[in-house]
Structures are given as C-alpha cells and as structure tokens.
mmCIF file with all atom_site columns, N, CA and C in Angstrom:
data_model
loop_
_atom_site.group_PDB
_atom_site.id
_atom_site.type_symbol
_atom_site.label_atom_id
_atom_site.label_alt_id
_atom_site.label_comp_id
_atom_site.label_asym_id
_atom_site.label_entity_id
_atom_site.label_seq_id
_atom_site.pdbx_PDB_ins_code
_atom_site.Cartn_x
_atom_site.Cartn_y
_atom_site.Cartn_z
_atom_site.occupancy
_atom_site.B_iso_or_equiv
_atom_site.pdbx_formal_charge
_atom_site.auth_seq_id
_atom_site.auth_comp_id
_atom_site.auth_asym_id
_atom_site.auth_atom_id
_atom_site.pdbx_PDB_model_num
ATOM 1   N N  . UNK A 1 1  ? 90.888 147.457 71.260  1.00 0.00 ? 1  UNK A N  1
ATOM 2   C CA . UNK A 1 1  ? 89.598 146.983 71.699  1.00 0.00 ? 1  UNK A CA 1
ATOM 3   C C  . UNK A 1 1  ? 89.706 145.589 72.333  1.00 0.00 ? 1  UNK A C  1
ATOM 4   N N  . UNK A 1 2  ? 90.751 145.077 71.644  1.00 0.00 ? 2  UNK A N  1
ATOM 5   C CA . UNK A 1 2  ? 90.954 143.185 72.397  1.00 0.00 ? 2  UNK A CA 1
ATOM 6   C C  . UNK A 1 2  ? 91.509 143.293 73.660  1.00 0.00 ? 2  UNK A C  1
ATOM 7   N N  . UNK A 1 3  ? 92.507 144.071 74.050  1.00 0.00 ? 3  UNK A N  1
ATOM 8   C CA . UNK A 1 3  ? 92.749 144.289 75.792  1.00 0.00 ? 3  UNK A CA 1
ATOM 9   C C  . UNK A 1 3  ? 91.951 144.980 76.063  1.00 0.00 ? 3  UNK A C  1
ATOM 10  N N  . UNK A 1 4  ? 90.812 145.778 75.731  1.00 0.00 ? 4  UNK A N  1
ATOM 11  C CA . UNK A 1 4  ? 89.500 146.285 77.256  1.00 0.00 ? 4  UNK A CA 1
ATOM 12  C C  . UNK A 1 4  ? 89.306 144.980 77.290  1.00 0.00 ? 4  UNK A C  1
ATOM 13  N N  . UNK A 1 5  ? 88.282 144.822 76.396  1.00 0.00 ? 5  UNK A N  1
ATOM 14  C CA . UNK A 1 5  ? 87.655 142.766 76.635  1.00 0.00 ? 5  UNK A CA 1
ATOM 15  C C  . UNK A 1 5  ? 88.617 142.133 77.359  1.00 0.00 ? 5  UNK A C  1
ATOM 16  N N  . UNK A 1 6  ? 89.430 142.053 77.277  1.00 0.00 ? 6  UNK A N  1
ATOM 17  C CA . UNK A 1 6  ? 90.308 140.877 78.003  1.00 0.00 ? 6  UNK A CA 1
ATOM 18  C C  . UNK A 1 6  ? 90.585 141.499 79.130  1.00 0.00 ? 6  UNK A C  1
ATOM 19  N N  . UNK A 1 7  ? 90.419 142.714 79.510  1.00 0.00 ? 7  UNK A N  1
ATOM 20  C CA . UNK A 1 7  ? 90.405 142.987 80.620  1.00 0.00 ? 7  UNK A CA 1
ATOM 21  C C  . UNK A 1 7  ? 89.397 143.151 81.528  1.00 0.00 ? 7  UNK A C  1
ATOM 22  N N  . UNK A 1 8  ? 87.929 143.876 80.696  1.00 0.00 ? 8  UNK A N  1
ATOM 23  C CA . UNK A 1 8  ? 86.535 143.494 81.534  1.00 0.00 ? 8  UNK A CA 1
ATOM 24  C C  . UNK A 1 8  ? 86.532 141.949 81.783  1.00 0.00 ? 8  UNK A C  1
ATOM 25  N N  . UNK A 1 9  ? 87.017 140.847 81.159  1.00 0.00 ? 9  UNK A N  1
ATOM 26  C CA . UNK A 1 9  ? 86.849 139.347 81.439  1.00 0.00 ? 9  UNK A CA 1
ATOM 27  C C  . UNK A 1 9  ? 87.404 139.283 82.409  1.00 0.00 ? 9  UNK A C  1
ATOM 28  N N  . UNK A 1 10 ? 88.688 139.662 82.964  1.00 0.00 ? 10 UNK A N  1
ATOM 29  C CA . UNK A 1 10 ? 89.737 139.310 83.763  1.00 0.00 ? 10 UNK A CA 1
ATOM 30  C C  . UNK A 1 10 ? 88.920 139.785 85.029  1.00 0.00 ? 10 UNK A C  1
ATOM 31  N N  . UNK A 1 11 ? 88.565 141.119 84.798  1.00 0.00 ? 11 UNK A N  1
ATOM 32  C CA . UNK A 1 11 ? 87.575 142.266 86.198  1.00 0.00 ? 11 UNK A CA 1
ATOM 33  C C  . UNK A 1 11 ? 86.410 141.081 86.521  1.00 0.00 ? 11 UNK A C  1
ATOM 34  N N  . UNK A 1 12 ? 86.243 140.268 85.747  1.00 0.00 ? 12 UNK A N  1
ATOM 35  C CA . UNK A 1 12 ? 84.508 139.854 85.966  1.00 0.00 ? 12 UNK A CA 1
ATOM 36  C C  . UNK A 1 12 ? 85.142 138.738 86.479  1.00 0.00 ? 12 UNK A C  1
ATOM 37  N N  . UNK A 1 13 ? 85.960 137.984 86.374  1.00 0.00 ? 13 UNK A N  1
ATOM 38  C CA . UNK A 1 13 ? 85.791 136.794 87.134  1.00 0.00 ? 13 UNK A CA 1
ATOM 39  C C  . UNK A 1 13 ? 86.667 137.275 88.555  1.00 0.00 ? 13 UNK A C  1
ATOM 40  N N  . UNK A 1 14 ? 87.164 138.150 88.485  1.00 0.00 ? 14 UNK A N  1
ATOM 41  C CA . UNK A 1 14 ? 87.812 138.501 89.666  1.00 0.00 ? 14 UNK A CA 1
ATOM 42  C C  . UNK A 1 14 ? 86.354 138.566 90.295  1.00 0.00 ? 14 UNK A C  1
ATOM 43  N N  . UNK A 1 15 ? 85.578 139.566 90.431  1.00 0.00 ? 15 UNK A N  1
ATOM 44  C CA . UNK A 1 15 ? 84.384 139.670 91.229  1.00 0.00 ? 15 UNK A CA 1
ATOM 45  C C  . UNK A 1 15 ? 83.854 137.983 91.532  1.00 0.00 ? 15 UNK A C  1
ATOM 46  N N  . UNK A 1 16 ? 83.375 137.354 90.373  1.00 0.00 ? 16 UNK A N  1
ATOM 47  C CA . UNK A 1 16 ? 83.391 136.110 90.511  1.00 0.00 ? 16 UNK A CA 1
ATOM 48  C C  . UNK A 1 16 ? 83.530 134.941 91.431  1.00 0.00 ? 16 UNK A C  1
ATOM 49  N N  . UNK A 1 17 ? 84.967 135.324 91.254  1.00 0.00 ? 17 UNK A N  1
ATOM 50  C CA . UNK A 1 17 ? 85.826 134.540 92.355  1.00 0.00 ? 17 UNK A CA 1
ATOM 51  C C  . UNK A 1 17 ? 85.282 135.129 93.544  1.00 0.00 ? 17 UNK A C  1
ATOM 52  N N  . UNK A 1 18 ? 85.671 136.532 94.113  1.00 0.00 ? 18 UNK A N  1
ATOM 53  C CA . UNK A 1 18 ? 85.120 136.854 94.828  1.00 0.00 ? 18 UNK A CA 1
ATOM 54  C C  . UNK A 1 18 ? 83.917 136.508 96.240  1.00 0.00 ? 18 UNK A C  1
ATOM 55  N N  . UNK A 1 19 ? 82.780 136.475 94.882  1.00 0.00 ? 19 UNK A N  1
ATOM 56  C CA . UNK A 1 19 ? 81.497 136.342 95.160  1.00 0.00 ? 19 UNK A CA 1
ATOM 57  C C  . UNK A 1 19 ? 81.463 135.057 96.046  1.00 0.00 ? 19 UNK A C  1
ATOM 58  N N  . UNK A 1 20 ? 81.999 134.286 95.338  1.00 0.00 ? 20 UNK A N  1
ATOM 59  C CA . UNK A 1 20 ? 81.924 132.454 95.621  1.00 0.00 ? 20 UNK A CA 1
ATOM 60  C C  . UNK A 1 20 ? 82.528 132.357 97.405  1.00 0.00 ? 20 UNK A C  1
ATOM 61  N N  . UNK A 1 21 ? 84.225 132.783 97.164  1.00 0.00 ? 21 UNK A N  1
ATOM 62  C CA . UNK A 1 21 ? 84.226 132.932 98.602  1.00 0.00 ? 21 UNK A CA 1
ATOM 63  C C  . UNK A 1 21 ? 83.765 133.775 99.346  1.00 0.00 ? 21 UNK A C  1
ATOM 64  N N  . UNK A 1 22 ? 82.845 134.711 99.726  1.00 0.00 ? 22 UNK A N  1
ATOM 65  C CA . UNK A 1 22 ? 81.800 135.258 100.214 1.00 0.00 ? 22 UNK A CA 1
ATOM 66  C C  . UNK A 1 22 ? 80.632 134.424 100.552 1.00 0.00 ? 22 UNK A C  1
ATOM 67  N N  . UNK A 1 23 ? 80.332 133.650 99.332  1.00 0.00 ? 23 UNK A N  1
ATOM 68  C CA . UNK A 1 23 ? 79.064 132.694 99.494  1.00 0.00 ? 23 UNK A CA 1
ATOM 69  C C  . UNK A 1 23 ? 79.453 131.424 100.295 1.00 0.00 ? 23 UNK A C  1
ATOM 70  N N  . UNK A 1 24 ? 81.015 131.049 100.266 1.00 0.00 ? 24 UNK A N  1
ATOM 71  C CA . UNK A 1 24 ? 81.463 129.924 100.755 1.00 0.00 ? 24 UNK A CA 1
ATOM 72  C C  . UNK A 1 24 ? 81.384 130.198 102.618 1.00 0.00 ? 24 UNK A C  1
ATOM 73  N N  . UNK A 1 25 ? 82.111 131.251 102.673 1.00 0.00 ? 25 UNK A N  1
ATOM 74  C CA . UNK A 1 25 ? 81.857 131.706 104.198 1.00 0.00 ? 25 UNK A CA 1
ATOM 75  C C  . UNK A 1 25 ? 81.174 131.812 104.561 1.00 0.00 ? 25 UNK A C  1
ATOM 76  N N  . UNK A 1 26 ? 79.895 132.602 104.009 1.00 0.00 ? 26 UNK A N  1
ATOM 77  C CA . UNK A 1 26 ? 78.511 132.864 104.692 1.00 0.00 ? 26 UNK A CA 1
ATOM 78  C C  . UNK A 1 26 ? 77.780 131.302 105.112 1.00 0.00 ? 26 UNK A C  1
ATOM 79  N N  . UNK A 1 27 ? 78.059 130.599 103.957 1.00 0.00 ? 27 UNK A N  1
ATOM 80  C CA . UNK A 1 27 ? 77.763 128.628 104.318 1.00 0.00 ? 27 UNK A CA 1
ATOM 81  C C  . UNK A 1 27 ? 78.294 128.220 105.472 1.00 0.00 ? 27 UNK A C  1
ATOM 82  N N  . UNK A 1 28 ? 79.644 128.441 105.513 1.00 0.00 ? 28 UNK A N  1
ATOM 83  C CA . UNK A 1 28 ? 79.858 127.588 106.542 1.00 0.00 ? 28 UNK A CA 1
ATOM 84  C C  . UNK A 1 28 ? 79.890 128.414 107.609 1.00 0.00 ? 28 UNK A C  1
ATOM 85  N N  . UNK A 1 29 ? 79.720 129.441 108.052 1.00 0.00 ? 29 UNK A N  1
ATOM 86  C CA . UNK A 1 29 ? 79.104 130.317 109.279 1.00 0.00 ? 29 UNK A CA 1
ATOM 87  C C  . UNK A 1 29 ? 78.037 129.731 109.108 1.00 0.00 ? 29 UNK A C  1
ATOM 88  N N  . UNK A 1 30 ? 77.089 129.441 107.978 1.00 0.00 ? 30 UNK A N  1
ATOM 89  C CA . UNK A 1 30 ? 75.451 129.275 108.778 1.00 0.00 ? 30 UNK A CA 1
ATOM 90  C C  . UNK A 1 30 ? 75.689 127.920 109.433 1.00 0.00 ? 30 UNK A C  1
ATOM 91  N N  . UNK A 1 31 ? 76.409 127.499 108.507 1.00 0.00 ? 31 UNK A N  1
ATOM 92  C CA . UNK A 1 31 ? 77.030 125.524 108.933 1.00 0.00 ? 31 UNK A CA 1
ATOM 93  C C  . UNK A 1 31 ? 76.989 125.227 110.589 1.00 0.00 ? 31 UNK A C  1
ATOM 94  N N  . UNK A 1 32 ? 78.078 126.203 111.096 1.00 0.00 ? 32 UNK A N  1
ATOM 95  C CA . UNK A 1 32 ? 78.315 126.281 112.442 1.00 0.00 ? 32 UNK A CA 1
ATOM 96  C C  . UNK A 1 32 ? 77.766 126.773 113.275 1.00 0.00 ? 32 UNK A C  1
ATOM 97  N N  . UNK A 1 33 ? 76.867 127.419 112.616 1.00 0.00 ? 33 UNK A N  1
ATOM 98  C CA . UNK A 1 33 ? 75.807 128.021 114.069 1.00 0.00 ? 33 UNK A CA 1
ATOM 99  C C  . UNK A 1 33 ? 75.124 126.878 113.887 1.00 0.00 ? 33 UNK A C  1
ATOM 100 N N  . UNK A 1 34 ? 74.231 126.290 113.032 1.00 0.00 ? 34 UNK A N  1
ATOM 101 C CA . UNK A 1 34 ? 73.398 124.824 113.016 1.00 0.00 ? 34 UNK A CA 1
ATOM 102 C C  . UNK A 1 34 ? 73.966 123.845 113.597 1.00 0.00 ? 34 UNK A C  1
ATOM 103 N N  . UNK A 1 35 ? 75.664 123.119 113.433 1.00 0.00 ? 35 UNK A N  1
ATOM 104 C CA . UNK A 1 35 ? 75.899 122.554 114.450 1.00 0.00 ? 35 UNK A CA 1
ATOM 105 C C  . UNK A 1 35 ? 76.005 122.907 116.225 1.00 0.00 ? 35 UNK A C  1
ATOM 106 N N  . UNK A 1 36 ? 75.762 124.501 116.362 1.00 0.00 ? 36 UNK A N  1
ATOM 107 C CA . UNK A 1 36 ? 75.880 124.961 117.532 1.00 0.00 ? 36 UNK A CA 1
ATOM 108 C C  . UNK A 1 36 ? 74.839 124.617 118.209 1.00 0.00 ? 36 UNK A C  1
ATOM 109 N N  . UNK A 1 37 ? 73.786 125.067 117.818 1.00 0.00 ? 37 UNK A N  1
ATOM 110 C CA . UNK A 1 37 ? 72.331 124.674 117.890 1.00 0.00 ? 37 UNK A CA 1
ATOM 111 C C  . UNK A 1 37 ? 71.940 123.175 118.116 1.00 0.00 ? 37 UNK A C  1
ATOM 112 N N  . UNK A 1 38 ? 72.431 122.398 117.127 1.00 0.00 ? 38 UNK A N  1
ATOM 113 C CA . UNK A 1 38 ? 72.408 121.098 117.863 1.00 0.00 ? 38 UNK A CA 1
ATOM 114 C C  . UNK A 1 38 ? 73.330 120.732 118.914 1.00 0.00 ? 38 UNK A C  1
ATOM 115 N N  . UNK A 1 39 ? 74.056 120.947 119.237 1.00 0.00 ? 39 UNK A N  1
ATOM 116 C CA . UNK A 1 39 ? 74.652 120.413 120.285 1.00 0.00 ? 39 UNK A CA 1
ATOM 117 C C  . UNK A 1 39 ? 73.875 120.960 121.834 1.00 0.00 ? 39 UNK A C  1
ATOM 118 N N  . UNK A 1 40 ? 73.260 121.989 121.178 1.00 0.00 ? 40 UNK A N  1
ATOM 119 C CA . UNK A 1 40 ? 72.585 122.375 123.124 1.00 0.00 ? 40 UNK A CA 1
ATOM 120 C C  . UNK A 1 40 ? 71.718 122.220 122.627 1.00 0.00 ? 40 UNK A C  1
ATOM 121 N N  . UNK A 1 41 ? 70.525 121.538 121.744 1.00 0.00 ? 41 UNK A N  1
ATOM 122 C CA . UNK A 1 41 ? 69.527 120.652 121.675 1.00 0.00 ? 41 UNK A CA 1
ATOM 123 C C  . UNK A 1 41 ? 69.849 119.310 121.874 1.00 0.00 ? 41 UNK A C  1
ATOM 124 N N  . UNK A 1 42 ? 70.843 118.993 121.839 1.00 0.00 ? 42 UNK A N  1
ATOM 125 C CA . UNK A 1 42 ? 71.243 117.715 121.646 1.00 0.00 ? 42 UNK A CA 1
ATOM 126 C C  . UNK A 1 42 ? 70.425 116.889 120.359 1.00 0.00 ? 42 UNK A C  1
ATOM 127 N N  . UNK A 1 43 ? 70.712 117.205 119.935 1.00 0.00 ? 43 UNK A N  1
ATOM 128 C CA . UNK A 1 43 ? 70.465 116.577 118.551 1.00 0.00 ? 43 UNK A CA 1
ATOM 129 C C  . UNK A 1 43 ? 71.081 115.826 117.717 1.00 0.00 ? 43 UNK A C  1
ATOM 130 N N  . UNK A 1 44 ? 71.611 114.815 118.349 1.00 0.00 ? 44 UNK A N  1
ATOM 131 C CA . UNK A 1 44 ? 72.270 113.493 118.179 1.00 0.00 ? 44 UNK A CA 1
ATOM 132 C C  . UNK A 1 44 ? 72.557 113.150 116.960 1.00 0.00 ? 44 UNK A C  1
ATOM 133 N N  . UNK A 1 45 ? 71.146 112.454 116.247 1.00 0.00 ? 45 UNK A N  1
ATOM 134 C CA . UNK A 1 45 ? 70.981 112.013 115.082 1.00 0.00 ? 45 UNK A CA 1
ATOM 135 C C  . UNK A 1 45 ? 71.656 112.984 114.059 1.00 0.00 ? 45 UNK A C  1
ATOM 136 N N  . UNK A 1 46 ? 71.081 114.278 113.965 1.00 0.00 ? 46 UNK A N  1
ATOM 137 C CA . UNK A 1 46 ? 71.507 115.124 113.196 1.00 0.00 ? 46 UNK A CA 1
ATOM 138 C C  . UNK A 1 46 ? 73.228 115.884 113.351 1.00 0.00 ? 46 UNK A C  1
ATOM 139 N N  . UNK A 1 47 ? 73.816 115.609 114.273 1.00 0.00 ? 47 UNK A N  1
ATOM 140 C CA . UNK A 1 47 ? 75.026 115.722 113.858 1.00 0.00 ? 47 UNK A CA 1
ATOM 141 C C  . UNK A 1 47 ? 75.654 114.426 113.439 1.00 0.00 ? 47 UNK A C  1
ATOM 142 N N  . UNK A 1 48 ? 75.229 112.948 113.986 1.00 0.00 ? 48 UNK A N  1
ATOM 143 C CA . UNK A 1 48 ? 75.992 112.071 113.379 1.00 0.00 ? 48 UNK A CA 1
ATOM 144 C C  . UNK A 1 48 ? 76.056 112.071 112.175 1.00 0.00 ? 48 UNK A C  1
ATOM 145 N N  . UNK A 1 49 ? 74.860 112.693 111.071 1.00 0.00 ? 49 UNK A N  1
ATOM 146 C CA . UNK A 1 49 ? 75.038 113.137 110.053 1.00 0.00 ? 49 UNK A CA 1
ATOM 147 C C  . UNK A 1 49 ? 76.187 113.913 109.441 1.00 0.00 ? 49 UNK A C  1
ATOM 148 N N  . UNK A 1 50 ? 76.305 114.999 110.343 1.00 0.00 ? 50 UNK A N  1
ATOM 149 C CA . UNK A 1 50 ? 76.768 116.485 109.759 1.00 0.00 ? 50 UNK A CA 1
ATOM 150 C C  . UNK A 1 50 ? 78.194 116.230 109.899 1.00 0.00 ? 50 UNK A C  1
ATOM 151 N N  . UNK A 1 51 ? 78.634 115.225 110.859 1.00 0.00 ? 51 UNK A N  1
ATOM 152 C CA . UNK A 1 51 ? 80.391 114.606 111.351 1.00 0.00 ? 51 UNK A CA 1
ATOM 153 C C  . UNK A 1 51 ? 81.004 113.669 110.474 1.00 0.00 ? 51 UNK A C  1
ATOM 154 N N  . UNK A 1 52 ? 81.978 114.139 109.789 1.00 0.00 ? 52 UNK A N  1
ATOM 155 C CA . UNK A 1 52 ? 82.869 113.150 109.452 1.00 0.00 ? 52 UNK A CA 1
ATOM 156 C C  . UNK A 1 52 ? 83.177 112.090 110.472 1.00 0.00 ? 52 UNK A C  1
ATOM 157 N N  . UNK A 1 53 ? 83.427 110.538 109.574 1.00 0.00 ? 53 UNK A N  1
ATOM 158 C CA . UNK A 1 53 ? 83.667 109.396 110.460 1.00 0.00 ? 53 UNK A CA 1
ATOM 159 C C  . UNK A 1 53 ? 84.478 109.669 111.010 1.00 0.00 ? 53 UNK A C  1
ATOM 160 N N  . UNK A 1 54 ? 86.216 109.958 110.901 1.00 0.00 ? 54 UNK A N  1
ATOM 161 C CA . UNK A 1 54 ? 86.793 110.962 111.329 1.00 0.00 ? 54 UNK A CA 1
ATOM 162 C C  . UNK A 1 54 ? 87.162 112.373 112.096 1.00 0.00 ? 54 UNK A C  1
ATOM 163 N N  . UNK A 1 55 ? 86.066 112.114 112.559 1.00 0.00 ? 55 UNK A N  1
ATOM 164 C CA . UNK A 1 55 ? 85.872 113.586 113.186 1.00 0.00 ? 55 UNK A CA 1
ATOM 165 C C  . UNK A 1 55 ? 86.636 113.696 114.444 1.00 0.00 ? 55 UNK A C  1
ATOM 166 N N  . UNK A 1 56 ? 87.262 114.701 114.755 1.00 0.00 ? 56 UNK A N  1
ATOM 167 C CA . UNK A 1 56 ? 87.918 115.086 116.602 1.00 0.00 ? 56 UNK A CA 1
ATOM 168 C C  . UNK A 1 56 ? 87.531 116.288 116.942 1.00 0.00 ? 56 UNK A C  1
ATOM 169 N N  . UNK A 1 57 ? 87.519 116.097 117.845 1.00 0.00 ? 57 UNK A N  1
ATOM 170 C CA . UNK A 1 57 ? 87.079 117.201 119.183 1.00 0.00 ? 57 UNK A CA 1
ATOM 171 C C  . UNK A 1 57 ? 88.054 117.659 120.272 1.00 0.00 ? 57 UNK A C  1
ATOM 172 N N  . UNK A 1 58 ? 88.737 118.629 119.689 1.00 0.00 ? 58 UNK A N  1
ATOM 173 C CA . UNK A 1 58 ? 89.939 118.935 121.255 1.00 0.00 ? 58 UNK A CA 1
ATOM 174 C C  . UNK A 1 58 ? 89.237 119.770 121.715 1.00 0.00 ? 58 UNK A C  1
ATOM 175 N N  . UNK A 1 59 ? 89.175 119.566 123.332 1.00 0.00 ? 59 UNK A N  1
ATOM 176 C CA . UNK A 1 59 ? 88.777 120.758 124.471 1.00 0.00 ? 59 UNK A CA 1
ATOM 177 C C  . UNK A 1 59 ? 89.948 121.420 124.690 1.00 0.00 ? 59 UNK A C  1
ATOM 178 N N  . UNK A 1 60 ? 89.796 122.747 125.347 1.00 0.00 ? 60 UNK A N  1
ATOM 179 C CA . UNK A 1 60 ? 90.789 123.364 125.981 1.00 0.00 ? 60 UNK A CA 1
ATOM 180 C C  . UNK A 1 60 ? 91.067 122.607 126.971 1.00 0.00 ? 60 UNK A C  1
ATOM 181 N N  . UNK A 1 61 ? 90.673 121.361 127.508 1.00 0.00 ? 61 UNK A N  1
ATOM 182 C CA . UNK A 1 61 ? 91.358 121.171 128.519 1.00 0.00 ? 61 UNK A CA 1
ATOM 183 C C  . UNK A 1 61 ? 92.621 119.963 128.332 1.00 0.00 ? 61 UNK A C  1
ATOM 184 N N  . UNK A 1 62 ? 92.774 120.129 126.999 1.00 0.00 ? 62 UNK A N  1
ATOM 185 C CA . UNK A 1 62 ? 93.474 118.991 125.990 1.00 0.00 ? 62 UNK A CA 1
ATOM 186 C C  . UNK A 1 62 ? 93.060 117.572 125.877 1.00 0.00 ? 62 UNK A C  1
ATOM 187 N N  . UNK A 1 63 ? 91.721 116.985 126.420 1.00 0.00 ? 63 UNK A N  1
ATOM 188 C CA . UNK A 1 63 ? 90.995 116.040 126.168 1.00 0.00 ? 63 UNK A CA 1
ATOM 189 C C  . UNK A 1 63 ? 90.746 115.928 124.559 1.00 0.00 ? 63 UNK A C  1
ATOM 190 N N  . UNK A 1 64 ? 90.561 115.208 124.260 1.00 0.00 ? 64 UNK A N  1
ATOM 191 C CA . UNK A 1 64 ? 90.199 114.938 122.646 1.00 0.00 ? 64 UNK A CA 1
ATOM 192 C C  . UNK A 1 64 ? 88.975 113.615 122.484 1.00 0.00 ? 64 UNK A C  1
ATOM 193 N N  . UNK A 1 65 ? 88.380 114.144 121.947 1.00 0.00 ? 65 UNK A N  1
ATOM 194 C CA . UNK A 1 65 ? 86.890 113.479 121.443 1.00 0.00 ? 65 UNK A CA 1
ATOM 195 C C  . UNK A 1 65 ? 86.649 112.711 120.268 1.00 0.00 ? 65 UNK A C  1
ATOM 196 N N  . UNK A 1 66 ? 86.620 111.675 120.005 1.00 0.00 ? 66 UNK A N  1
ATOM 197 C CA . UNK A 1 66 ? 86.534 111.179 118.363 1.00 0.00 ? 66 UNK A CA 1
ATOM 198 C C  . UNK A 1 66 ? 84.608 111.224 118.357 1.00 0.00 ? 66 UNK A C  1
ATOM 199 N N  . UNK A 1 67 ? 84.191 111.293 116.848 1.00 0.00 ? 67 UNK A N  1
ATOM 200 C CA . UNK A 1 67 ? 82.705 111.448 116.962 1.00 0.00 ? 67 UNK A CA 1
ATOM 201 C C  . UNK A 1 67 ? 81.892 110.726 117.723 1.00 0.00 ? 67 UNK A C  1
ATOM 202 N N  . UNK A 1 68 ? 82.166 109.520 118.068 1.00 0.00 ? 68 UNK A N  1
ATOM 203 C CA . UNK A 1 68 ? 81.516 108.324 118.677 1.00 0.00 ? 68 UNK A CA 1
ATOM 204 C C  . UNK A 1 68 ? 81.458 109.040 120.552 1.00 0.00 ? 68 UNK A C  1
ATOM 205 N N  . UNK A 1 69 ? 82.977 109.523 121.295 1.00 0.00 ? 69 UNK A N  1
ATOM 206 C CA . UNK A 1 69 ? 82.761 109.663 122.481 1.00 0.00 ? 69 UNK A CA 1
ATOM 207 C C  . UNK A 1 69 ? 81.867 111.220 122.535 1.00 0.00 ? 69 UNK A C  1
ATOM 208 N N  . UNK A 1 70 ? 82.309 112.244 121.746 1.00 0.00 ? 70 UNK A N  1
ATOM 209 C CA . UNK A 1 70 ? 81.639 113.914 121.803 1.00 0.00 ? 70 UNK A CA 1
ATOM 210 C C  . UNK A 1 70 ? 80.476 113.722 121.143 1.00 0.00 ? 70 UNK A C  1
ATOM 211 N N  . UNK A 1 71 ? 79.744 112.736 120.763 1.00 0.00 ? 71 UNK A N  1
ATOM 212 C CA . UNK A 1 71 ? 78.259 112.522 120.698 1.00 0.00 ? 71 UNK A CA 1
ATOM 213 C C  . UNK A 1 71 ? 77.465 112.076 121.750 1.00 0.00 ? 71 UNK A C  1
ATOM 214 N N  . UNK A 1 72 ? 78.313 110.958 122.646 1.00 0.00 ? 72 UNK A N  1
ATOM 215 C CA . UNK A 1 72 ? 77.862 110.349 123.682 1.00 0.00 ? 72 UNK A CA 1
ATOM 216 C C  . UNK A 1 72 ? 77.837 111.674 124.708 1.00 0.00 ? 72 UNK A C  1
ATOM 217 N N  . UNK A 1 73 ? 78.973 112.343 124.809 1.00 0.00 ? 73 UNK A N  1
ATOM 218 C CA . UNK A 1 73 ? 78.814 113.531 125.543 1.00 0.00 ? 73 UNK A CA 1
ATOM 219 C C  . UNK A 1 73 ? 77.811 114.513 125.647 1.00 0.00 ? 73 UNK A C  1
ATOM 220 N N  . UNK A 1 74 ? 77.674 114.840 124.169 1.00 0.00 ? 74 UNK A N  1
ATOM 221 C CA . UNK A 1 74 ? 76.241 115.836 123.897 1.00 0.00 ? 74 UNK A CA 1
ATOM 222 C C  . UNK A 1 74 ? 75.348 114.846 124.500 1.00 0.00 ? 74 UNK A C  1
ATOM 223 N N  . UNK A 1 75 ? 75.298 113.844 124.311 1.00 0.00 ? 75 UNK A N  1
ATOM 224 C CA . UNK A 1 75 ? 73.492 112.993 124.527 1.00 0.00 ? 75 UNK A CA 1
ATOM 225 C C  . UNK A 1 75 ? 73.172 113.077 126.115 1.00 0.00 ? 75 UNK A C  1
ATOM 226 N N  . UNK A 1 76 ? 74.741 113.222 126.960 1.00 0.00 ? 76 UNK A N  1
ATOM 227 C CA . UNK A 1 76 ? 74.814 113.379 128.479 1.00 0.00 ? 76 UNK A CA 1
ATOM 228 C C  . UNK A 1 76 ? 74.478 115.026 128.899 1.00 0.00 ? 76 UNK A C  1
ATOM 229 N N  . UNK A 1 77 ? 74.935 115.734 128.066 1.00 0.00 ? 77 UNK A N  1
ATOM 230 C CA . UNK A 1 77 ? 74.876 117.180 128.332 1.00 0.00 ? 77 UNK A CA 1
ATOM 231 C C  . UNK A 1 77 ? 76.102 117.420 129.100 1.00 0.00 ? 77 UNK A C  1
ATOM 232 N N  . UNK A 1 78 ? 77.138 116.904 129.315 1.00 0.00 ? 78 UNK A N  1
ATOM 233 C CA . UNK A 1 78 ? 78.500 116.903 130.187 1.00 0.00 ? 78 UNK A CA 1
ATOM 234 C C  . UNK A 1 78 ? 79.270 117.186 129.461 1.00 0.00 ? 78 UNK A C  1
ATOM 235 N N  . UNK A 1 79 ? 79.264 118.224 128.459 1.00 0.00 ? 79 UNK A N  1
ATOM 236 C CA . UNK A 1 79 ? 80.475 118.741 127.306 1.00 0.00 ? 79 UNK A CA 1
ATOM 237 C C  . UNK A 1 79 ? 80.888 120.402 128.180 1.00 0.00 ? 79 UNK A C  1
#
C-alpha cells in the first residue's frame, strides 16, 4: 500500500510540474504579444517598464539596439 501512495505522489506532482510549465508558456506568449502590441502602438512608457535595463535588440540586419536606442526607434516608428 506504501508504493501505490508513493507512487500516486510521484504521478501528481509530475502533472504538477507539468501544469506550471504550461501556465509558464501560456504567460509569456501572452507577455509577447502585449509587448507586440506596444511597439506598433508605440507605447513607450509601457515598455520602458516591461525592458530590462539591460535589454538588446538584434535586427536581422545585425544592427543591435540597447533599450534606450529601440525605444527611441519605436517612438520614430523607423524599426
């Protein structure tokens, strides 16, 4: 009877675990469509929020952006 239990415990946090990264992805998908959204609103304020001080920006065209210049960019609409 002590290994079922220890094994329904083991089954349940497996789902558990699971669940969490499911819930973690679905976050940061909603995360990134909201920063998507601001950027073709330009919504300045609210990503200087959402950006690490740290933050970079590589284009495909191998330009690179620290938060300060790819904010100024969004505020131009020239991204």
């Amino acid at each position: 009877m002590k290994k079922i239990s220890t094994l329904f415990i083991v089954i349940l946090l497996q789902f558990s675990v699971q669940a969490s990264a499911i819930s973690d992805s679905s976050l940061l998908i909603t995360l990134n469509q909201q920063i998507d959204n601001y950027v073709v609103a330009k919504d300045t304020a609210a990503l200087r929020k959402l950006y690490a001080a740290d933050f970079v920006f590589s284009h495909g065209t191998g330009n690179v952006d620290n938060k300060q210049s790819w904010i100024k960019s969004i505020a131009k609409g020239s991204y």
